[in-house]
Amino acid sequence: MRRILCLLALSVLPLSAQSTLLSVIRQPRATAVEFTVPITELQVREGGDFAHLHLGIGLGARHWDDGDNAIRFVADANATAKAVFVGIGAIVEVPPGEGAFLGPRLRMGWAFHPAWAVSLEGEHLERPFSPGLTVRRRSSLGLVLTTRF
C-alpha cells in the first residue's frame, strides 16, 4: 500500500509543471480574452535559450465595440523557440441568438521572455450551417499579448 501511495504522489509532479496560457487580443472592432489549459506541454532549456510547446484547450470571450459579446471555445498549439512565438488553433465562436462560427487561427510574434509573447493574429471564421445561399464570414487581424503562468 505504501508503494502505491508513493507512485500516486509522484504521478502528480508532471501536472504541477504544466502551465496555463492567458491571451488578451485587440482587434480593429473587438477585444477578446482566452484562457487555455494544457493537454500536454514540453519545455527544453539549454543555456540561455529555451523552447516550449503547449497543446491545450480553453474558453474565451469576445466583446465588440458596439456592445455585442460572444463565447469562444479554443483548441490550440503554441510553440516558443528562442525569441520566436508561433501558434495555430481552431476556434468555435457562439454569439447569442446566432449559429456558431468555426475556423482556424494563426499567430506569429516575438517571445520577449520565456513566459511572455507579443504576436500578430489572423483568424477566419465561417458559419457553415447558415440558412440561405451565402455563408457568413468573419475575418480579422489582431495584436495579442500572451502570458504563461
JSON list of C-alpha atoms in Angstrom, two decimals:
[
{"chain": "A", "resi": 1, "resn": "MET", "atom": "CA", "xyz": [0.00, 0.00, 0.00]},
{"chain": "A", "resi": 2, "resn": "ARG", "atom": "CA", "xyz": [2.86, 2.39, 0.81]},
{"chain": "A", "resi": 3, "resn": "ARG", "atom": "CA", "xyz": [4.35, 1.81, -2.65]},
{"chain": "A", "resi": 4, "resn": "ILE", "atom": "CA", "xyz": [1.05, 2.71, -4.35]},
{"chain": "A", "resi": 5, "resn": "LEU", "atom": "CA", "xyz": [0.74, 5.94, -2.36]},
{"chain": "A", "resi": 6, "resn": "CYS", "atom": "CA", "xyz": [4.30, 6.93, -3.32]},
{"chain": "A", "resi": 7, "resn": "LEU", "atom": "CA", "xyz": [3.59, 6.27, -7.00]},
{"chain": "A", "resi": 8, "resn": "LEU", "atom": "CA", "xyz": [0.37, 8.32, -6.87]},
{"chain": "A", "resi": 9, "resn": "ALA", "atom": "CA", "xyz": [2.19, 11.21, -5.22]},
{"chain": "A", "resi": 10, "resn": "LEU", "atom": "CA", "xyz": [4.97, 11.12, -7.84]},
{"chain": "A", "resi": 11, "resn": "SER", "atom": "CA", "xyz": [2.48, 10.95, -10.73]},
{"chain": "A", "resi": 12, "resn": "VAL", "atom": "CA", "xyz": [1.14, 14.41, -9.81]},
{"chain": "A", "resi": 13, "resn": "LEU", "atom": "CA", "xyz": [4.56, 16.09, -10.26]},
{"chain": "A", "resi": 14, "resn": "PRO", "atom": "CA", "xyz": [4.39, 16.43, -14.08]},
{"chain": "A", "resi": 15, "resn": "LEU", "atom": "CA", "xyz": [0.99, 18.11, -13.80]},
{"chain": "A", "resi": 16, "resn": "SER", "atom": "CA", "xyz": [2.38, 20.76, -11.49]},
{"chain": "A", "resi": 17, "resn": "ALA", "atom": "CA", "xyz": [4.98, 21.65, -14.13]},
{"chain": "A", "resi": 18, "resn": "GLN", "atom": "CA", "xyz": [2.29, 22.43, -16.73]},
{"chain": "A", "resi": 19, "resn": "SER", "atom": "CA", "xyz": [1.12, 25.99, -17.08]},
{"chain": "A", "resi": 20, "resn": "THR", "atom": "CA", "xyz": [-1.94, 27.76, -18.43]},
{"chain": "A", "resi": 21, "resn": "LEU", "atom": "CA", "xyz": [-1.99, 30.47, -21.10]},
{"chain": "A", "resi": 22, "resn": "LEU", "atom": "CA", "xyz": [-3.86, 33.75, -20.89]},
{"chain": "A", "resi": 23, "resn": "SER", "atom": "CA", "xyz": [-4.19, 35.78, -24.09]},
{"chain": "A", "resi": 24, "resn": "VAL", "atom": "CA", "xyz": [-5.57, 39.30, -24.47]},
{"chain": "A", "resi": 25, "resn": "ILE", "atom": "CA", "xyz": [-6.41, 40.13, -28.10]},
{"chain": "A", "resi": 26, "resn": "ARG", "atom": "CA", "xyz": [-7.18, 43.55, -29.53]},
{"chain": "A", "resi": 27, "resn": "GLN", "atom": "CA", "xyz": [-8.78, 43.52, -32.98]},
{"chain": "A", "resi": 28, "resn": "PRO", "atom": "CA", "xyz": [-9.92, 46.56, -35.01]},
{"chain": "A", "resi": 29, "resn": "ARG", "atom": "CA", "xyz": [-13.52, 46.40, -33.74]},
{"chain": "A", "resi": 30, "resn": "ALA", "atom": "CA", "xyz": [-13.33, 43.97, -30.79]},
{"chain": "A", "resi": 31, "resn": "THR", "atom": "CA", "xyz": [-11.40, 42.83, -27.72]},
{"chain": "A", "resi": 32, "resn": "ALA", "atom": "CA", "xyz": [-11.08, 39.17, -26.73]},
{"chain": "A", "resi": 33, "resn": "VAL", "atom": "CA", "xyz": [-9.69, 37.23, -23.78]},
{"chain": "A", "resi": 34, "resn": "GLU", "atom": "CA", "xyz": [-8.81, 33.50, -23.86]},
{"chain": "A", "resi": 35, "resn": "PHE", "atom": "CA", "xyz": [-7.79, 31.14, -21.07]},
{"chain": "A", "resi": 36, "resn": "THR", "atom": "CA", "xyz": [-6.21, 27.85, -22.22]},
{"chain": "A", "resi": 37, "resn": "VAL", "atom": "CA", "xyz": [-5.30, 24.87, -20.03]},
{"chain": "A", "resi": 38, "resn": "PRO", "atom": "CA", "xyz": [-2.72, 22.37, -21.29]},
{"chain": "A", "resi": 39, "resn": "ILE", "atom": "CA", "xyz": [-3.41, 18.90, -22.59]},
{"chain": "A", "resi": 40, "resn": "THR", "atom": "CA", "xyz": [0.32, 18.37, -22.88]},
{"chain": "A", "resi": 41, "resn": "GLU", "atom": "CA", "xyz": [3.34, 20.58, -22.55]},
{"chain": "A", "resi": 42, "resn": "LEU", "atom": "CA", "xyz": [7.06, 20.26, -23.24]},
{"chain": "A", "resi": 43, "resn": "GLN", "atom": "CA", "xyz": [9.83, 22.65, -22.24]},
{"chain": "A", "resi": 44, "resn": "VAL", "atom": "CA", "xyz": [13.56, 22.45, -23.01]},
{"chain": "A", "resi": 45, "resn": "ARG", "atom": "CA", "xyz": [16.14, 24.92, -21.70]},
{"chain": "A", "resi": 46, "resn": "GLU", "atom": "CA", "xyz": [19.73, 24.85, -22.89]},
{"chain": "A", "resi": 47, "resn": "GLY", "atom": "CA", "xyz": [21.97, 27.63, -21.62]},
{"chain": "A", "resi": 48, "resn": "GLY", "atom": "CA", "xyz": [20.17, 30.94, -22.22]},
{"chain": "A", "resi": 49, "resn": "ASP", "atom": "CA", "xyz": [17.92, 29.52, -24.95]},
{"chain": "A", "resi": 50, "resn": "PHE", "atom": "CA", "xyz": [14.55, 27.94, -24.34]},
{"chain": "A", "resi": 51, "resn": "ALA", "atom": "CA", "xyz": [11.96, 26.04, -26.34]},
{"chain": "A", "resi": 52, "resn": "HIS", "atom": "CA", "xyz": [8.38, 25.45, -25.24]},
{"chain": "A", "resi": 53, "resn": "LEU", "atom": "CA", "xyz": [5.46, 23.57, -26.81]},
{"chain": "A", "resi": 54, "resn": "HIS", "atom": "CA", "xyz": [1.92, 23.93, -25.44]},
{"chain": "A", "resi": 55, "resn": "LEU", "atom": "CA", "xyz": [-1.10, 21.93, -26.69]},
{"chain": "A", "resi": 56, "resn": "GLY", "atom": "CA", "xyz": [-4.29, 22.98, -24.97]},
{"chain": "A", "resi": 57, "resn": "ILE", "atom": "CA", "xyz": [-8.00, 23.68, -24.92]},
{"chain": "A", "resi": 58, "resn": "GLY", "atom": "CA", "xyz": [-9.84, 26.56, -23.35]},
{"chain": "A", "resi": 59, "resn": "LEU", "atom": "CA", "xyz": [-12.56, 29.17, -23.21]},
{"chain": "A", "resi": 60, "resn": "GLY", "atom": "CA", "xyz": [-12.71, 32.79, -24.16]},
{"chain": "A", "resi": 61, "resn": "ALA", "atom": "CA", "xyz": [-14.97, 35.76, -24.71]},
{"chain": "A", "resi": 62, "resn": "ARG", "atom": "CA", "xyz": [-15.07, 38.45, -27.36]},
{"chain": "A", "resi": 63, "resn": "HIS", "atom": "CA", "xyz": [-16.58, 41.90, -26.79]},
{"chain": "A", "resi": 64, "resn": "TRP", "atom": "CA", "xyz": [-17.29, 44.08, -29.82]},
{"chain": "A", "resi": 65, "resn": "ASP", "atom": "CA", "xyz": [-17.03, 47.83, -29.53]},
{"chain": "A", "resi": 66, "resn": "ASP", "atom": "CA", "xyz": [-20.75, 48.15, -30.36]},
{"chain": "A", "resi": 67, "resn": "GLY", "atom": "CA", "xyz": [-21.69, 46.14, -27.24]},
{"chain": "A", "resi": 68, "resn": "ASP", "atom": "CA", "xyz": [-22.21, 42.57, -28.53]},
{"chain": "A", "resi": 69, "resn": "ASN", "atom": "CA", "xyz": [-20.49, 39.59, -26.88]},
{"chain": "A", "resi": 70, "resn": "ALA", "atom": "CA", "xyz": [-19.64, 36.01, -27.85]},
{"chain": "A", "resi": 71, "resn": "ILE", "atom": "CA", "xyz": [-18.30, 32.91, -26.12]},
{"chain": "A", "resi": 72, "resn": "ARG", "atom": "CA", "xyz": [-15.27, 31.24, -27.72]},
{"chain": "A", "resi": 73, "resn": "PHE", "atom": "CA", "xyz": [-14.09, 27.61, -27.46]},
{"chain": "A", "resi": 74, "resn": "VAL", "atom": "CA", "xyz": [-10.41, 27.23, -28.34]},
{"chain": "A", "resi": 75, "resn": "ALA", "atom": "CA", "xyz": [-8.09, 24.33, -29.23]},
{"chain": "A", "resi": 76, "resn": "ASP", "atom": "CA", "xyz": [-4.56, 25.47, -29.89]},
{"chain": "A", "resi": 77, "resn": "ALA", "atom": "CA", "xyz": [-0.89, 24.58, -30.25]},
{"chain": "A", "resi": 78, "resn": "ASN", "atom": "CA", "xyz": [1.73, 27.19, -29.38]},
{"chain": "A", "resi": 79, "resn": "ALA", "atom": "CA", "xyz": [5.49, 26.90, -29.77]},
{"chain": "A", "resi": 80, "resn": "THR", "atom": "CA", "xyz": [8.19, 29.22, -28.50]},
{"chain": "A", "resi": 81, "resn": "ALA", "atom": "CA", "xyz": [11.81, 28.80, -29.55]},
{"chain": "A", "resi": 82, "resn": "LYS", "atom": "CA", "xyz": [14.44, 31.36, -28.59]},
{"chain": "A", "resi": 83, "resn": "ALA", "atom": "CA", "xyz": [12.60, 34.61, -29.35]},
{"chain": "A", "resi": 84, "resn": "VAL", "atom": "CA", "xyz": [10.02, 33.34, -31.89]},
{"chain": "A", "resi": 85, "resn": "PHE", "atom": "CA", "xyz": [6.40, 32.60, -30.94]},
{"chain": "A", "resi": 86, "resn": "VAL", "atom": "CA", "xyz": [4.11, 30.64, -33.31]},
{"chain": "A", "resi": 87, "resn": "GLY", "atom": "CA", "xyz": [0.59, 29.43, -32.65]},
{"chain": "A", "resi": 88, "resn": "ILE", "atom": "CA", "xyz": [-2.12, 27.66, -34.60]},
{"chain": "A", "resi": 89, "resn": "GLY", "atom": "CA", "xyz": [-5.59, 26.95, -33.37]},
{"chain": "A", "resi": 90, "resn": "ALA", "atom": "CA", "xyz": [-9.22, 26.15, -34.07]},
{"chain": "A", "resi": 91, "resn": "ILE", "atom": "CA", "xyz": [-11.97, 28.47, -32.85]},
{"chain": "A", "resi": 92, "resn": "VAL", "atom": "CA", "xyz": [-15.69, 27.92, -32.29]},
{"chain": "A", "resi": 93, "resn": "GLU", "atom": "CA", "xyz": [-17.41, 31.22, -31.54]},
{"chain": "A", "resi": 94, "resn": "VAL", "atom": "CA", "xyz": [-21.03, 31.35, -30.40]},
{"chain": "A", "resi": 95, "resn": "PRO", "atom": "CA", "xyz": [-22.73, 34.76, -30.40]},
{"chain": "A", "resi": 96, "resn": "PRO", "atom": "CA", "xyz": [-26.07, 34.91, -28.52]},
{"chain": "A", "resi": 97, "resn": "GLY", "atom": "CA", "xyz": [-29.04, 34.21, -30.77]},
{"chain": "A", "resi": 98, "resn": "GLU", "atom": "CA", "xyz": [-26.94, 33.12, -33.76]},
{"chain": "A", "resi": 99, "resn": "GLY", "atom": "CA", "xyz": [-25.34, 29.94, -35.04]},
{"chain": "A", "resi": 100, "resn": "ALA", "atom": "CA", "xyz": [-21.73, 29.01, -34.30]},
{"chain": "A", "resi": 101, "resn": "PHE", "atom": "CA", "xyz": [-18.81, 30.33, -36.32]},
{"chain": "A", "resi": 102, "resn": "LEU", "atom": "CA", "xyz": [-15.93, 27.88, -36.95]},
{"chain": "A", "resi": 103, "resn": "GLY", "atom": "CA", "xyz": [-12.45, 28.47, -38.24]},
{"chain": "A", "resi": 104, "resn": "PRO", "atom": "CA", "xyz": [-8.66, 28.46, -37.96]},
{"chain": "A", "resi": 105, "resn": "ARG", "atom": "CA", "xyz": [-6.31, 30.95, -36.36]},
{"chain": "A", "resi": 106, "resn": "LEU", "atom": "CA", "xyz": [-2.60, 31.67, -36.86]},
{"chain": "A", "resi": 107, "resn": "ARG", "atom": "CA", "xyz": [-0.31, 33.65, -34.55]},
{"chain": "A", "resi": 108, "resn": "MET", "atom": "CA", "xyz": [3.28, 34.75, -35.17]},
{"chain": "A", "resi": 109, "resn": "GLY", "atom": "CA", "xyz": [5.32, 37.02, -32.96]},
{"chain": "A", "resi": 110, "resn": "TRP", "atom": "CA", "xyz": [8.11, 37.74, -30.53]},
{"chain": "A", "resi": 111, "resn": "ALA", "atom": "CA", "xyz": [8.67, 35.97, -27.20]},
{"chain": "A", "resi": 112, "resn": "PHE", "atom": "CA", "xyz": [10.50, 38.59, -25.17]},
{"chain": "A", "resi": 113, "resn": "HIS", "atom": "CA", "xyz": [10.55, 36.38, -22.04]},
{"chain": "A", "resi": 114, "resn": "PRO", "atom": "CA", "xyz": [10.04, 32.62, -21.55]},
{"chain": "A", "resi": 115, "resn": "ALA", "atom": "CA", "xyz": [6.54, 33.36, -20.19]},
{"chain": "A", "resi": 116, "resn": "TRP", "atom": "CA", "xyz": [5.53, 36.42, -22.28]},
{"chain": "A", "resi": 117, "resn": "ALA", "atom": "CA", "xyz": [4.93, 36.93, -26.00]},
{"chain": "A", "resi": 118, "resn": "VAL", "atom": "CA", "xyz": [3.52, 39.60, -28.29]},
{"chain": "A", "resi": 119, "resn": "SER", "atom": "CA", "xyz": [2.15, 38.39, -31.61]},
{"chain": "A", "resi": 120, "resn": "LEU", "atom": "CA", "xyz": [0.05, 39.25, -34.62]},
{"chain": "A", "resi": 121, "resn": "GLU", "atom": "CA", "xyz": [-3.03, 37.08, -35.07]},
{"chain": "A", "resi": 122, "resn": "GLY", "atom": "CA", "xyz": [-5.11, 36.30, -38.12]},
{"chain": "A", "resi": 123, "resn": "GLU", "atom": "CA", "xyz": [-8.35, 34.35, -37.88]},
{"chain": "A", "resi": 124, "resn": "HIS", "atom": "CA", "xyz": [-11.03, 33.38, -40.38]},
{"chain": "A", "resi": 125, "resn": "LEU", "atom": "CA", "xyz": [-14.39, 32.23, -39.03]},
{"chain": "A", "resi": 126, "resn": "GLU", "atom": "CA", "xyz": [-17.35, 30.99, -41.06]},
{"chain": "A", "resi": 127, "resn": "ARG", "atom": "CA", "xyz": [-20.85, 29.88, -40.20]},
{"chain": "A", "resi": 128, "resn": "PRO", "atom": "CA", "xyz": [-21.14, 26.66, -42.26]},
{"chain": "A", "resi": 129, "resn": "PHE", "atom": "CA", "xyz": [-24.74, 25.79, -41.43]},
{"chain": "A", "resi": 130, "resn": "SER", "atom": "CA", "xyz": [-26.38, 29.17, -42.03]},
{"chain": "A", "resi": 131, "resn": "PRO", "atom": "CA", "xyz": [-29.68, 29.30, -43.90]},
{"chain": "A", "resi": 132, "resn": "GLY", "atom": "CA", "xyz": [-29.71, 30.65, -47.42]},
{"chain": "A", "resi": 133, "resn": "LEU", "atom": "CA", "xyz": [-27.20, 30.54, -50.22]},
{"chain": "A", "resi": 134, "resn": "THR", "atom": "CA", "xyz": [-24.39, 32.59, -48.68]},
{"chain": "A", "resi": 135, "resn": "VAL", "atom": "CA", "xyz": [-22.19, 31.66, -45.75]},
{"chain": "A", "resi": 136, "resn": "ARG", "atom": "CA", "xyz": [-21.49, 34.40, -43.23]},
{"chain": "A", "resi": 137, "resn": "ARG", "atom": "CA", "xyz": [-17.81, 35.03, -42.62]},
{"chain": "A", "resi": 138, "resn": "ARG", "atom": "CA", "xyz": [-15.69, 36.89, -40.08]},
{"chain": "A", "resi": 139, "resn": "SER", "atom": "CA", "xyz": [-12.02, 37.51, -40.71]},
{"chain": "A", "resi": 140, "resn": "SER", "atom": "CA", "xyz": [-9.85, 39.70, -38.56]},
{"chain": "A", "resi": 141, "resn": "LEU", "atom": "CA", "xyz": [-6.32, 40.61, -37.60]},
{"chain": "A", "resi": 142, "resn": "GLY", "atom": "CA", "xyz": [-5.31, 41.41, -34.08]},
{"chain": "A", "resi": 143, "resn": "LEU", "atom": "CA", "xyz": [-2.48, 42.18, -31.71]},
{"chain": "A", "resi": 144, "resn": "VAL", "atom": "CA", "xyz": [-2.07, 39.59, -28.92]},
{"chain": "A", "resi": 145, "resn": "LEU", "atom": "CA", "xyz": [-0.33, 39.63, -25.55]},
{"chain": "A", "resi": 146, "resn": "THR", "atom": "CA", "xyz": [0.10, 36.07, -24.25]},
{"chain": "A", "resi": 147, "resn": "THR", "atom": "CA", "xyz": [1.34, 35.10, -20.82]},
{"chain": "A", "resi": 148, "resn": "ARG", "atom": "CA", "xyz": [2.00, 31.72, -19.28]},
{"chain": "A", "resi": 149, "resn": "PHE", "atom": "CA", "xyz": [1.57, 31.14, -15.55]}
]
